[in-house]
């Protein structure tokens, strides 16, 4: 049967299901509604099964249609990946690199690195979107995301760029009136600035030099919904919190923040480049390489 099926009709069928109607599919494909309907009818005839049930108001996939659609999506995705891979050696970075990152890391690290990348690739345009929610890269048409911490399971590809330390800090002004904590037992007495995005913003597990671990529950005095806001609150004396090293290294060096109980370690988080598709385009590959080099140069 495979030799009798016009494989071009698979793309029409997938586009029809994605669009949800013959009219929308015709607009997407740049053909008439009648032509879309004709392609579907011929595909059903070639397969010998009904794929779509049509009425005046809606279309519904049959059981066979749903199974066949899932297979078609895989086939077309693999074909696209194969075509990209074949041409990848000759591919030149063109168009717009659209990427996303968290507001804190995007401002502190990604934007400065991106500026250098733009100078080395003047033919490229860039679109940097900072957001603290996990973006749908495919639906929102991102080429790349820089994600922090621990990745969720997904169908996306990822490359680890490095890691960051989490540091317990407070401002000198806050500590002036109460002194620094001397042990983990003192931490619950601190006013804690919580990051609301975390699943357990008040529970932190510390590792001692001997490898033993202890979980401490903090007392919340304030909370904020992004790391940049927590950083600002802590710097201005609202309390203590845990912040990433890339955000507080300069503050510690210049005396604006003080690291607390530095002998205890908190879990390190990963820095990942995440992208859709098996074979990223040249613009994505080049920026990943550039950002990795930029991070290495920063030490």
GROMACS .gro file of C-alpha atoms in nm, residues 1-206:
model
  206
    1UNK     CA    1   0.000   0.000   0.000
    2UNK     CA    2   0.288   0.239   0.074
    3UNK     CA    3   0.379   0.257  -0.292
    4UNK     CA    4   0.027   0.366  -0.379
    5UNK     CA    5   0.005   0.648  -0.119
    6UNK     CA    6   0.110   0.999  -0.220
    7UNK     CA    7   0.335   1.096   0.072
    8UNK     CA    8   0.278   1.469   0.010
    9UNK     CA    9  -0.076   1.417   0.134
   10UNK     CA   10   0.061   1.332   0.481
   11UNK     CA   11   0.172   1.693   0.524
   12UNK     CA   12  -0.172   1.816   0.413
   13UNK     CA   13  -0.340   1.581   0.662
   14UNK     CA   14  -0.116   1.695   0.951
   15UNK     CA   15  -0.173   2.061   0.861
   16UNK     CA   16  -0.549   2.000   0.856
   17UNK     CA   17  -0.550   1.845   1.203
   18UNK     CA   18  -0.328   2.122   1.341
   19UNK     CA   19  -0.544   2.398   1.190
   20UNK     CA   20  -0.871   2.240   1.303
   21UNK     CA   21  -1.068   2.324   0.989
   22UNK     CA   22  -1.045   2.300   0.613
   23UNK     CA   23  -1.058   2.679   0.577
   24UNK     CA   24  -0.773   2.741   0.822
   25UNK     CA   25  -0.565   2.461   0.670
   26UNK     CA   26  -0.613   2.605   0.322
   27UNK     CA   27  -0.487   2.945   0.441
   28UNK     CA   28  -0.185   2.786   0.607
   29UNK     CA   29  -0.096   2.575   0.306
   30UNK     CA   30  -0.167   2.842   0.046
   31UNK     CA   31  -0.421   2.635  -0.144
   32UNK     CA   32  -0.797   2.631  -0.186
   33UNK     CA   33  -1.034   2.467   0.060
   34UNK     CA   34  -1.151   2.238  -0.220
   35UNK     CA   35  -0.794   2.123  -0.284
   36UNK     CA   36  -0.742   2.039   0.084
   37UNK     CA   37  -1.064   1.838   0.081
   38UNK     CA   38  -0.955   1.663  -0.239
   39UNK     CA   39  -0.618   1.567  -0.091
   40UNK     CA   40  -0.788   1.420   0.217
   41UNK     CA   41  -1.041   1.227   0.009
   42UNK     CA   42  -0.766   1.078  -0.207
   43UNK     CA   43  -0.555   0.991   0.098
   44UNK     CA   44  -0.851   0.809   0.255
   45UNK     CA   45  -0.908   0.631  -0.074
   46UNK     CA   46  -0.543   0.529  -0.100
   47UNK     CA   47  -0.541   0.401   0.259
   48UNK     CA   48  -0.884   0.242   0.240
   49UNK     CA   49  -0.995   0.396   0.573
   50UNK     CA   50  -1.188   0.701   0.690
   51UNK     CA   51  -0.958   0.943   0.875
   52UNK     CA   52  -1.188   1.238   0.943
   53UNK     CA   53  -1.560   1.263   1.014
   54UNK     CA   54  -1.697   1.591   0.877
   55UNK     CA   55  -2.016   1.781   0.959
   56UNK     CA   56  -2.133   2.132   0.881
   57UNK     CA   57  -1.989   2.261   1.210
   58UNK     CA   58  -1.686   2.051   1.296
   59UNK     CA   59  -1.444   1.777   1.199
   60UNK     CA   60  -1.345   1.483   1.421
   61UNK     CA   61  -1.068   1.229   1.382
   62UNK     CA   62  -1.168   0.864   1.371
   63UNK     CA   63  -0.974   0.616   1.582
   64UNK     CA   64  -0.776   0.519   1.271
   65UNK     CA   65  -0.727   0.888   1.190
   66UNK     CA   66  -0.590   0.964   1.536
   67UNK     CA   67  -0.340   0.675   1.519
   68UNK     CA   68  -0.236   0.766   1.166
   69UNK     CA   69  -0.196   1.134   1.258
   70UNK     CA   70   0.048   1.050   1.541
   71UNK     CA   71   0.254   0.840   1.300
   72UNK     CA   72   0.250   1.117   1.035
   73UNK     CA   73   0.377   1.375   1.286
   74UNK     CA   74   0.673   1.149   1.370
   75UNK     CA   75   0.746   1.081   1.002
   76UNK     CA   76   0.742   1.448   0.906
   77UNK     CA   77   0.953   1.550   1.208
   78UNK     CA   78   1.215   1.288   1.123
   79UNK     CA   79   1.217   1.398   0.760
   80UNK     CA   80   1.266   1.761   0.863
   81UNK     CA   81   1.549   1.665   1.100
   82UNK     CA   82   1.718   1.463   0.825
   83UNK     CA   83   1.699   1.754   0.582
   84UNK     CA   84   1.839   1.994   0.843
   85UNK     CA   85   2.122   1.758   0.927
   86UNK     CA   86   2.221   1.710   0.563
   87UNK     CA   87   2.250   2.084   0.511
   88UNK     CA   88   2.395   2.174   0.850
   89UNK     CA   89   2.758   2.178   0.734
   90UNK     CA   90   2.683   2.447   0.476
   91UNK     CA   91   2.423   2.633   0.681
   92UNK     CA   92   2.506   2.993   0.766
   93UNK     CA   93   2.351   3.180   1.060
   94UNK     CA   94   2.078   3.405   0.922
   95UNK     CA   95   1.752   3.565   1.028
   96UNK     CA   96   1.660   3.631   1.391
   97UNK     CA   97   1.780   3.444   1.699
   98UNK     CA   98   1.482   3.444   1.936
   99UNK     CA   99   1.576   3.330   2.285
  100UNK     CA  100   1.441   3.344   2.638
  101UNK     CA  101   1.592   3.341   2.986
  102UNK     CA  102   1.493   3.422   3.343
  103UNK     CA  103   1.488   3.790   3.432
  104UNK     CA  104   1.784   3.768   3.674
  105UNK     CA  105   2.015   3.550   3.466
  106UNK     CA  106   1.906   3.715   3.144
  107UNK     CA  107   2.000   4.059   3.271
  108UNK     CA  108   2.319   3.957   3.453
  109UNK     CA  109   2.467   3.710   3.205
  110UNK     CA  110   2.274   3.640   2.885
  111UNK     CA  111   2.235   4.003   2.772
  112UNK     CA  112   2.607   4.090   2.812
  113UNK     CA  113   2.706   3.768   2.633
  114UNK     CA  114   2.451   3.833   2.362
  115UNK     CA  115   2.596   4.179   2.297
  116UNK     CA  116   2.933   4.024   2.218
  117UNK     CA  117   2.769   3.762   1.998
  118UNK     CA  118   2.591   4.033   1.799
  119UNK     CA  119   2.923   4.202   1.727
  120UNK     CA  120   3.064   3.876   1.592
  121UNK     CA  121   2.752   3.796   1.386
  122UNK     CA  122   2.634   4.133   1.248
  123UNK     CA  123   2.410   3.967   0.988
  124UNK     CA  124   2.189   3.823   1.266
  125UNK     CA  125   1.908   3.999   1.449
  126UNK     CA  126   1.826   3.898   1.806
  127UNK     CA  127   1.510   3.893   2.017
  128UNK     CA  128   1.571   3.835   2.390
  129UNK     CA  129   1.260   3.772   2.603
  130UNK     CA  130   1.303   3.764   2.982
  131UNK     CA  131   1.040   3.573   3.175
  132UNK     CA  132   1.024   3.379   3.499
  133UNK     CA  133   0.770   3.128   3.371
  134UNK     CA  134   0.877   2.823   3.170
  135UNK     CA  135   0.802   2.917   2.810
  136UNK     CA  136   0.666   2.673   2.552
  137UNK     CA  137   0.947   2.704   2.300
  138UNK     CA  138   0.748   2.561   2.009
  139UNK     CA  139   0.422   2.747   2.071
  140UNK     CA  140   0.603   3.076   2.140
  141UNK     CA  141   0.847   3.025   1.851
  142UNK     CA  142   1.169   3.042   2.051
  143UNK     CA  143   1.491   2.909   1.901
  144UNK     CA  144   1.656   2.867   2.240
  145UNK     CA  145   1.602   2.897   2.616
  146UNK     CA  146   1.864   2.936   2.888
  147UNK     CA  147   1.723   2.756   3.190
  148UNK     CA  148   1.851   2.744   3.545
  149UNK     CA  149   1.842   2.477   3.811
  150UNK     CA  150   1.704   2.130   3.749
  151UNK     CA  151   1.541   2.051   3.416
  152UNK     CA  152   1.198   1.895   3.390
  153UNK     CA  153   1.148   1.595   3.167
  154UNK     CA  154   1.056   1.710   2.816
  155UNK     CA  155   1.091   1.632   2.449
  156UNK     CA  156   1.337   1.919   2.409
  157UNK     CA  157   1.711   1.884   2.359
  158UNK     CA  158   1.948   2.038   2.612
  159UNK     CA  159   2.316   2.117   2.656
  160UNK     CA  160   2.468   2.180   2.998
  161UNK     CA  161   2.670   2.502   3.001
  162UNK     CA  162   2.783   2.505   3.361
  163UNK     CA  163   2.654   2.543   3.715
  164UNK     CA  164   2.593   2.806   3.980
  165UNK     CA  165   2.624   2.806   4.358
  166UNK     CA  166   2.349   2.912   4.594
  167UNK     CA  167   2.465   3.144   4.871
  168UNK     CA  168   2.302   3.242   5.199
  169UNK     CA  169   2.337   3.621   5.230
  170UNK     CA  170   2.215   3.931   5.414
  171UNK     CA  171   2.306   4.300   5.413
  172UNK     CA  172   2.544   4.458   5.666
  173UNK     CA  173   2.263   4.693   5.772
  174UNK     CA  174   2.034   4.401   5.857
  175UNK     CA  175   2.308   4.216   6.045
  176UNK     CA  176   2.419   4.527   6.237
  177UNK     CA  177   2.124   4.510   6.472
  178UNK     CA  178   2.134   4.136   6.537
  179UNK     CA  179   2.475   3.991   6.451
  180UNK     CA  180   2.557   3.706   6.217
  181UNK     CA  181   2.416   3.356   6.281
  182UNK     CA  182   2.677   3.123   6.431
  183UNK     CA  183   2.513   2.791   6.345
  184UNK     CA  184   2.225   2.644   6.143
  185UNK     CA  185   2.018   2.648   6.462
  186UNK     CA  186   2.021   3.030   6.447
  187UNK     CA  187   1.866   3.051   6.099
  188UNK     CA  188   1.497   3.020   6.197
  189UNK     CA  189   1.533   3.340   6.398
  190UNK     CA  190   1.619   3.541   6.082
  191UNK     CA  191   1.357   3.733   5.888
  192UNK     CA  192   1.346   3.536   5.564
  193UNK     CA  193   1.278   3.677   5.217
  194UNK     CA  194   1.122   3.387   5.023
  195UNK     CA  195   1.117   3.328   4.650
  196UNK     CA  196   0.756   3.237   4.578
  197UNK     CA  197   0.842   3.050   4.257
  198UNK     CA  198   1.009   2.768   4.449
  199UNK     CA  199   0.812   2.460   4.550
  200UNK     CA  200   0.949   2.481   4.909
  201UNK     CA  201   1.076   2.838   4.955
  202UNK     CA  202   1.118   2.806   5.332
  203UNK     CA  203   1.296   2.469   5.348
  204UNK     CA  204   1.670   2.453   5.273
  205UNK     CA  205   1.908   2.159   5.303
  206UNK     CA  206   2.268   2.240   5.400
   0.00000   0.00000   0.00000
